[in-house]
PDB file of C-alpha atoms in Angstrom:
ATOM      1  CA  MET M   8       0.000   0.000   0.000  1.00 93.00           C
ATOM      2  CA  LYS M   9       1.221   3.494  -0.875  1.00 97.00           C
ATOM      3  CA  LEU M  10      -0.100   6.959  -0.110  1.00 97.00           C
ATOM      4  CA  ALA M  11      -1.566   7.434  -3.599  1.00 97.00           C
ATOM      5  CA  ASP M  12      -3.752   4.342  -3.081  1.00 96.00           C
ATOM      6  CA  LEU M  13      -5.573   6.277  -0.345  1.00 96.00           C
ATOM      7  CA  GLY M  14      -5.984   9.536  -2.261  1.00 94.00           C
ATOM      8  CA  PHE M  15      -2.827  11.426  -1.280  1.00 97.00           C
ATOM      9  CA  THR M  16      -1.040  13.548  -3.875  1.00 97.00           C
ATOM     10  CA  ASP M  17       2.325  15.282  -3.824  1.00 97.00           C
ATOM     11  CA  GLY M  18       2.136  18.519  -1.827  1.00 97.00           C
ATOM     12  CA  ILE M  19       0.272  19.320   1.375  1.00 96.00           C
ATOM     13  CA  ASN M  20      -2.821  17.172   1.900  1.00 97.00           C
ATOM     14  CA  GLU M  21      -5.308  18.529   4.444  1.00 96.00           C
ATOM     15  CA  ILE M  22      -6.847  15.802   6.603  1.00 97.00           C
ATOM     16  CA  ILE M  23      -8.393  15.227  10.015  1.00 98.00           C
ATOM     17  CA  ALA M  24      -5.816  13.736  12.388  1.00 97.00           C
ATOM     18  CA  ILE M  25      -6.876  11.498  15.260  1.00 98.00           C
ATOM     19  CA  THR M  26      -4.716  10.587  18.244  1.00 97.00           C
ATOM     20  CA  PHE M  27      -5.378   9.169  21.691  1.00 96.00           C
ATOM     21  CA  SER M  28      -4.100  10.373  25.060  1.00 95.00           C
ATOM     22  CA  LYS M  29      -2.540   7.949  27.544  1.00 94.00           C
ATOM     23  CA  ASP M  30      -5.934   7.658  29.262  1.00 94.00           C
ATOM     24  CA  GLY M  31      -7.715   6.885  25.961  1.00 92.00           C
ATOM     25  CA  LYS M  32      -9.305  10.277  25.277  1.00 95.00           C
ATOM     26  CA  VAL M  33      -9.759  10.884  21.556  1.00 96.00           C
ATOM     27  CA  ASN M  34      -8.202  13.993  20.001  1.00 96.00           C
ATOM     28  CA  THR M  35      -9.172  15.327  16.568  1.00 97.00           C
ATOM     29  CA  ALA M  36      -7.537  18.127  14.610  1.00 96.00           C
ATOM     30  CA  PRO M  37      -7.108  19.211  11.002  1.00 96.00           C
ATOM     31  CA  ILE M  38      -3.467  19.075   9.918  1.00 95.00           C
ATOM     32  CA  GLY M  39      -1.507  19.091   6.690  1.00 95.00           C
ATOM     33  CA  ILE M  40       0.320  15.920   5.666  1.00 96.00           C
ATOM     34  CA  ILE M  41       3.332  16.824   3.514  1.00 96.00           C
ATOM     35  CA  VAL M  42       3.858  14.327   0.697  1.00 97.00           C
ATOM     36  CA  GLU M  43       6.932  14.429  -1.514  1.00 97.00           C
ATOM     37  CA  ASP M  44       6.271  11.095  -3.269  1.00 97.00           C
ATOM     38  CA  ALA M  45       2.703   9.797  -3.256  1.00 97.00           C
ATOM     39  CA  ASP M  46       3.963   6.480  -4.660  1.00 98.00           C
ATOM     40  CA  SER M  47       5.700   5.791  -1.332  1.00 98.00           C
ATOM     41  CA  LYS M  48       4.615   5.123   2.272  1.00 98.00           C
ATOM     42  CA  PHE M  49       6.414   8.138   3.690  1.00 97.00           C
ATOM     43  CA  ALA M  50       5.229  11.643   4.501  1.00 97.00           C
ATOM     44  CA  LYS M  51       5.892  14.444   6.966  1.00 95.00           C
ATOM     45  CA  ALA M  52       3.862  16.605   9.303  1.00 95.00           C
ATOM     46  CA  ARG M  53       4.485  19.687  11.376  1.00 91.00           C
ATOM     47  CA  LEU M  54       2.917  19.246  14.781  1.00 90.00           C
ATOM     48  CA  TYR M  55       3.052  22.359  16.906  1.00 85.00           C
ATOM     49  CA  HIS M  56       2.314  22.447  20.642  1.00 82.00           C
ATOM     50  CA  SER M  57      -1.098  20.794  20.865  1.00 88.00           C
ATOM     51  CA  HIS M  58      -2.895  17.720  22.149  1.00 92.00           C
ATOM     52  CA  THR M  59      -2.081  16.000  18.864  1.00 94.00           C
ATOM     53  CA  ARG M  60       1.646  16.514  19.321  1.00 93.00           C
ATOM     54  CA  ARG M  61       1.586  15.564  23.004  1.00 94.00           C
ATOM     55  CA  ASN M  62      -0.296  12.346  22.202  1.00 95.00           C
ATOM     56  CA  VAL M  63       2.150  11.395  19.433  1.00 94.00           C
ATOM     57  CA  GLU M  64       5.115  12.149  21.670  1.00 93.00           C
ATOM     58  CA  THR M  65       3.681   9.892  24.373  1.00 93.00           C
ATOM     59  CA  GLY M  66       3.172   6.960  22.033  1.00 92.00           C
ATOM     60  CA  SER M  67      -0.081   7.433  20.120  1.00 94.00           C
ATOM     61  CA  LYS M  68      -0.079   6.534  16.474  1.00 95.00           C
ATOM     62  CA  LEU M  69      -1.509   9.101  14.104  1.00 97.00           C
ATOM     63  CA  TRP M  70      -4.715   8.094  12.379  1.00 97.00           C
ATOM     64  CA  VAL M  71      -5.982  10.105   9.439  1.00 97.00           C
ATOM     65  CA  ASN M  72      -9.494  10.458   8.089  1.00 98.00           C
ATOM     66  CA  ILE M  73     -10.138  11.826   4.623  1.00 97.00           C
ATOM     67  CA  ILE M  74     -13.485  13.586   4.779  1.00 96.00           C
ATOM     68  CA  TYR M  75     -15.307  16.454   3.061  1.00 95.00           C
ATOM     69  CA  ASP M  76     -17.799  17.395   5.781  1.00 96.00           C
ATOM     70  CA  PRO M  77     -17.237  21.118   6.505  1.00 97.00           C
ATOM     71  CA  ILE M  78     -18.881  20.858   9.935  1.00 97.00           C
ATOM     72  CA  VAL M  79     -16.460  18.091  10.997  1.00 97.00           C
ATOM     73  CA  TRP M  80     -13.533  20.205   9.790  1.00 97.00           C
ATOM     74  CA  THR M  81     -14.671  23.284  11.653  1.00 97.00           C
ATOM     75  CA  ILE M  82     -15.543  21.647  14.958  1.00 97.00           C
ATOM     76  CA  SER M  83     -12.328  19.611  15.005  1.00 96.00           C
ATOM     77  CA  ALA M  84     -10.288  22.767  14.351  1.00 95.00           C
ATOM     78  CA  PHE M  85     -11.432  24.216  17.669  1.00 95.00           C
ATOM     79  CA  GLU M  86     -12.310  21.220  19.857  1.00 95.00           C
ATOM     80  CA  ASP M  87     -12.183  17.438  19.887  1.00 95.00           C
ATOM     81  CA  LEU M  88     -15.037  15.574  18.257  1.00 96.00           C
ATOM     82  CA  SER M  89     -16.985  13.482  20.753  1.00 95.00           C
ATOM     83  CA  GLU M  90     -17.204   9.725  20.281  1.00 94.00           C
ATOM     84  CA  ASP M  91     -20.737  10.252  18.856  1.00 96.00           C
ATOM     85  CA  TRP M  92     -19.113  11.568  15.660  1.00 97.00           C
ATOM     86  CA  PHE M  93     -17.384   8.213  15.041  1.00 98.00           C
ATOM     87  CA  GLU M  94     -18.638   5.089  13.336  1.00 97.00           C
ATOM     88  CA  SER M  95     -15.676   3.207  14.841  1.00 96.00           C
ATOM     89  CA  LEU M  96     -12.911   3.873  17.355  1.00 95.00           C
ATOM     90  CA  ASN M  97     -10.839   0.842  16.342  1.00 94.00           C
ATOM     91  CA  PRO M  98      -9.695   2.016  13.882  1.00 96.00           C
ATOM     92  CA  PRO M  99     -10.967   5.552  14.496  1.00 97.00           C
ATOM     93  CA  ILE M 100     -13.318   6.451  11.657  1.00 98.00           C
ATOM     94  CA  ILE M 101     -15.416   9.617  11.661  1.00 98.00           C
ATOM     95  CA  ARG M 102     -18.906   9.154  10.186  1.00 97.00           C
ATOM     96  CA  GLY M 103     -18.819   9.991   6.481  1.00 96.00           C
ATOM     97  CA  SER M 104     -15.071   9.536   6.017  1.00 97.00           C
ATOM     98  CA  LEU M 105     -14.003   8.366   2.577  1.00 96.00           C
ATOM     99  CA  ALA M 106     -10.797   6.688   3.803  1.00 97.00           C
ATOM    100  CA  TRP M 107      -8.700   6.160   6.907  1.00 98.00           C
ATOM    101  CA  CYS M 108      -4.978   5.638   7.384  1.00 97.00           C
ATOM    102  CA  GLU M 109      -2.698   4.718  10.261  1.00 98.00           C
ATOM    103  CA  PHE M 110       0.786   6.206  10.518  1.00 97.00           C
ATOM    104  CA  GLU M 111       3.776   5.562  12.731  1.00 96.00           C
ATOM    105  CA  CYS M 112       5.370   8.865  13.750  1.00 94.00           C
ATOM    106  CA  GLU M 113       8.966   9.689  14.515  1.00 92.00           C
ATOM    107  CA  LYS M 114      10.309  13.051  15.657  1.00 89.00           C
ATOM    108  CA  VAL M 115      12.730  14.532  13.125  1.00 87.00           C
ATOM    109  CA  LYS M 116      16.172  15.127  14.595  1.00 77.00           C
ATOM    110  CA  ASP M 117      16.975  18.466  12.961  1.00 68.00           C
ATOM    111  CA  ASP M 118      16.432  22.186  13.457  1.00 66.00           C
ATOM    112  CA  ASN M 119      12.663  21.932  12.921  1.00 70.00           C
ATOM    113  CA  PRO M 120      11.161  21.497  16.404  1.00 70.00           C
ATOM    114  CA  ALA M 121       7.730  20.672  14.931  1.00 78.00           C
ATOM    115  CA  GLY M 122       8.869  18.121  12.324  1.00 88.00           C
ATOM    116  CA  PHE M 123       7.726  14.500  12.308  1.00 94.00           C
ATOM    117  CA  LYS M 124       8.320  11.695   9.815  1.00 95.00           C
ATOM    118  CA  LEU M 125       5.290   9.543   9.036  1.00 97.00           C
ATOM    119  CA  LYS M 126       5.146   5.985   7.734  1.00 98.00           C
ATOM    120  CA  LEU M 127       1.887   4.576   6.408  1.00 98.00           C
ATOM    121  CA  ILE M 128       1.220   1.204   8.050  1.00 97.00           C
ATOM    122  CA  ASP M 129      -2.466   0.569   7.323  1.00 97.00           C
ATOM    123  CA  GLY M 130      -5.540   2.102   5.766  1.00 97.00           C
ATOM    124  CA  ALA M 131      -8.617   1.521   3.662  1.00 97.00           C
ATOM    125  CA  ILE M 132     -10.922   3.267   1.249  1.00 96.00           C
ATOM    126  CA  LEU M 133     -14.409   3.214   2.750  1.00 96.00           C
ATOM    127  CA  ARG M 134     -16.478   5.055   0.173  1.00 94.00           C
ATOM    128  CA  LYS M 135     -15.911   6.207  -3.365  1.00 91.00           C
ATOM    129  CA  GLU M 136     -17.579   9.536  -3.886  1.00 87.00           C
ATOM    130  CA  LEU M 137     -17.631  11.500  -7.110  1.00 84.00           C
ATOM    131  CA  ARG M 138     -17.145  15.130  -6.192  1.00 86.00           C
ATOM    132  CA  THR M 139     -16.483  18.387  -8.015  1.00 88.00           C
ATOM    133  CA  VAL M 140     -14.252  21.129  -6.643  1.00 88.00           C
ATOM    134  CA  ASN M 141     -16.272  23.519  -4.487  1.00 94.00           C
ATOM    135  CA  ARG M 142     -14.601  26.890  -3.999  1.00 96.00           C
ATOM    136  CA  GLY M 143     -16.657  27.464  -0.846  1.00 96.00           C
ATOM    137  CA  PHE M 144     -15.270  24.310   0.808  1.00 96.00           C
ATOM    138  CA  ASN M 145     -11.719  25.174  -0.242  1.00 96.00           C
ATOM    139  CA  ALA M 146     -12.109  28.728   1.103  1.00 97.00           C
ATOM    140  CA  LEU M 147     -13.477  27.335   4.375  1.00 97.00           C
ATOM    141  CA  ILE M 148     -10.369  25.156   4.793  1.00 97.00           C
ATOM    142  CA  GLU M 149      -8.152  28.177   4.132  1.00 96.00           C
ATOM    143  CA  ALA M 150     -10.171  30.251   6.617  1.00 97.00           C
ATOM    144  CA  LEU M 151      -9.713  27.506   9.240  1.00 96.00           C
ATOM    145  CA  VAL M 152      -5.934  27.633   8.758  1.00 95.00           C
ATOM    146  CA  HIS M 153      -5.984  31.395   9.338  1.00 96.00           C
ATOM    147  CA  ALA M 154      -8.460  31.138  12.252  1.00 96.00           C
ATOM    148  CA  THR M 155      -6.430  28.582  14.197  1.00 93.00           C
ATOM    149  CA  ARG M 156      -3.307  30.703  13.715  1.00 92.00           C
ATOM    150  CA  TYR M 157      -5.248  33.788  14.808  1.00 95.00           C
ATOM    151  CA  ILE M 158      -6.358  32.060  18.015  1.00 92.00           C
ATOM    152  CA  MET M 159      -2.745  31.103  18.778  1.00 88.00           C
ATOM    153  CA  ASN M 160      -1.153  34.523  18.256  1.00 90.00           C
ATOM    154  CA  ARG M 161      -3.946  37.135  17.743  1.00 92.00           C
ATOM    155  CA  ASP M 162      -2.254  38.520  14.611  1.00 93.00           C
ATOM    156  CA  SER M 163      -4.926  40.932  13.318  1.00 92.00           C
ATOM    157  CA  SER M 164      -3.685  40.623   9.712  1.00 95.00           C
ATOM    158  CA  LEU M 165      -5.202  37.119   9.726  1.00 96.00           C
ATOM    159  CA  LEU M 166      -8.669  38.597  10.225  1.00 96.00           C
ATOM    160  CA  ARG M 167      -8.431  40.206   6.765  1.00 96.00           C
ATOM    161  CA  LYS M 168      -7.533  36.843   5.258  1.00 97.00           C
ATOM    162  CA  ILE M 169     -10.430  35.162   7.069  1.00 97.00           C
ATOM    163  CA  ASP M 170     -12.757  37.857   5.736  1.00 97.00           C
ATOM    164  CA  GLU M 171     -11.565  37.249   2.165  1.00 97.00           C
ATOM    165  CA  CYS M 172     -12.311  33.548   2.591  1.00 97.00           C
ATOM    166  CA  ARG M 173     -15.680  34.391   4.198  1.00 97.00           C
ATOM    167  CA  SER M 174     -16.810  36.223   1.077  1.00 97.00           C
ATOM    168  CA  ILE M 175     -15.946  33.193  -1.100  1.00 97.00           C
ATOM    169  CA  VAL M 176     -17.756  30.791   1.253  1.00 98.00           C
ATOM    170  CA  GLU M 177     -20.829  33.035   1.228  1.00 97.00           C
ATOM    171  CA  LYS M 178     -20.767  33.268  -2.574  1.00 97.00           C
ATOM    172  CA  CYS M 179     -19.760  29.699  -3.525  1.00 97.00           C
ATOM    173  CA  GLY M 180     -20.443  27.443  -0.545  1.00 96.00           C
ATOM    174  CA  SER M 181     -23.296  25.092   0.206  1.00 96.00           C
ATOM    175  CA  ARG M 182     -25.536  25.431   3.273  1.00 97.00           C
ATOM    176  CA  ARG M 183     -23.094  23.222   5.241  1.00 96.00           C
ATOM    177  CA  GLU M 184     -20.086  25.392   4.341  1.00 97.00           C
ATOM    178  CA  LYS M 185     -22.054  28.471   5.400  1.00 98.00           C
ATOM    179  CA  LYS M 186     -23.050  26.793   8.670  1.00 98.00           C
ATOM    180  CA  ALA M 187     -19.410  25.816   9.261  1.00 97.00           C
ATOM    181  CA  LEU M 188     -18.357  29.406   8.545  1.00 97.00           C
ATOM    182  CA  LYS M 189     -20.732  30.627  11.269  1.00 97.00           C
ATOM    183  CA  ILE M 190     -19.152  28.165  13.734  1.00 97.00           C
ATOM    184  CA  LEU M 191     -15.687  29.436  12.755  1.00 97.00           C
ATOM    185  CA  LEU M 192     -16.671  33.080  13.177  1.00 97.00           C
ATOM    186  CA  ASP M 193     -18.247  32.355  16.574  1.00 96.00           C
ATOM    187  CA  HIS M 194     -14.950  30.801  17.734  1.00 94.00           C
ATOM    188  CA  ILE M 195     -12.771  33.758  16.756  1.00 93.00           C
ATOM    189  CA  ARG M 196     -15.032  36.451  18.226  1.00 86.00           C
TER     190      ARG M 196
END
């Protein structure tokens, strides 16, 4: 099995990461998986100070769900999804996910304090869904990146970027993207 078999392409692939704390509490968070060769099993991730990083550093594997539900993306950007959102916890699969993957993680021994090497060890395609590109969904993902950075450092220049994404979501998004946008805006206010 290689990354491409599960939908990954070269570049940064945005996914929902799932880890578990030592006491078994589930953690969910959107992260970018950096792929240099989708025909391999290897990728990278930058995990900054968070529950996800702490869980990986204390032995949790990193599970990935590939999903297009904007509500799942938005909630998991700001808080952990409850177990009610999952169709399975072994392996952890969020309801509606198209695929799941399991990665071993290893801290990179270089100057990048957030760098981790990932090795794909298992995964499966759950659903095959034909889908067009929706600019509203893509803008929502971009807005979430800016919003989580804004919450961490309160850089007001990010608010302008979020607003630019907001206008695209409002123009191009479905009802679910617009509902997710409202959740995002409520979190940054």
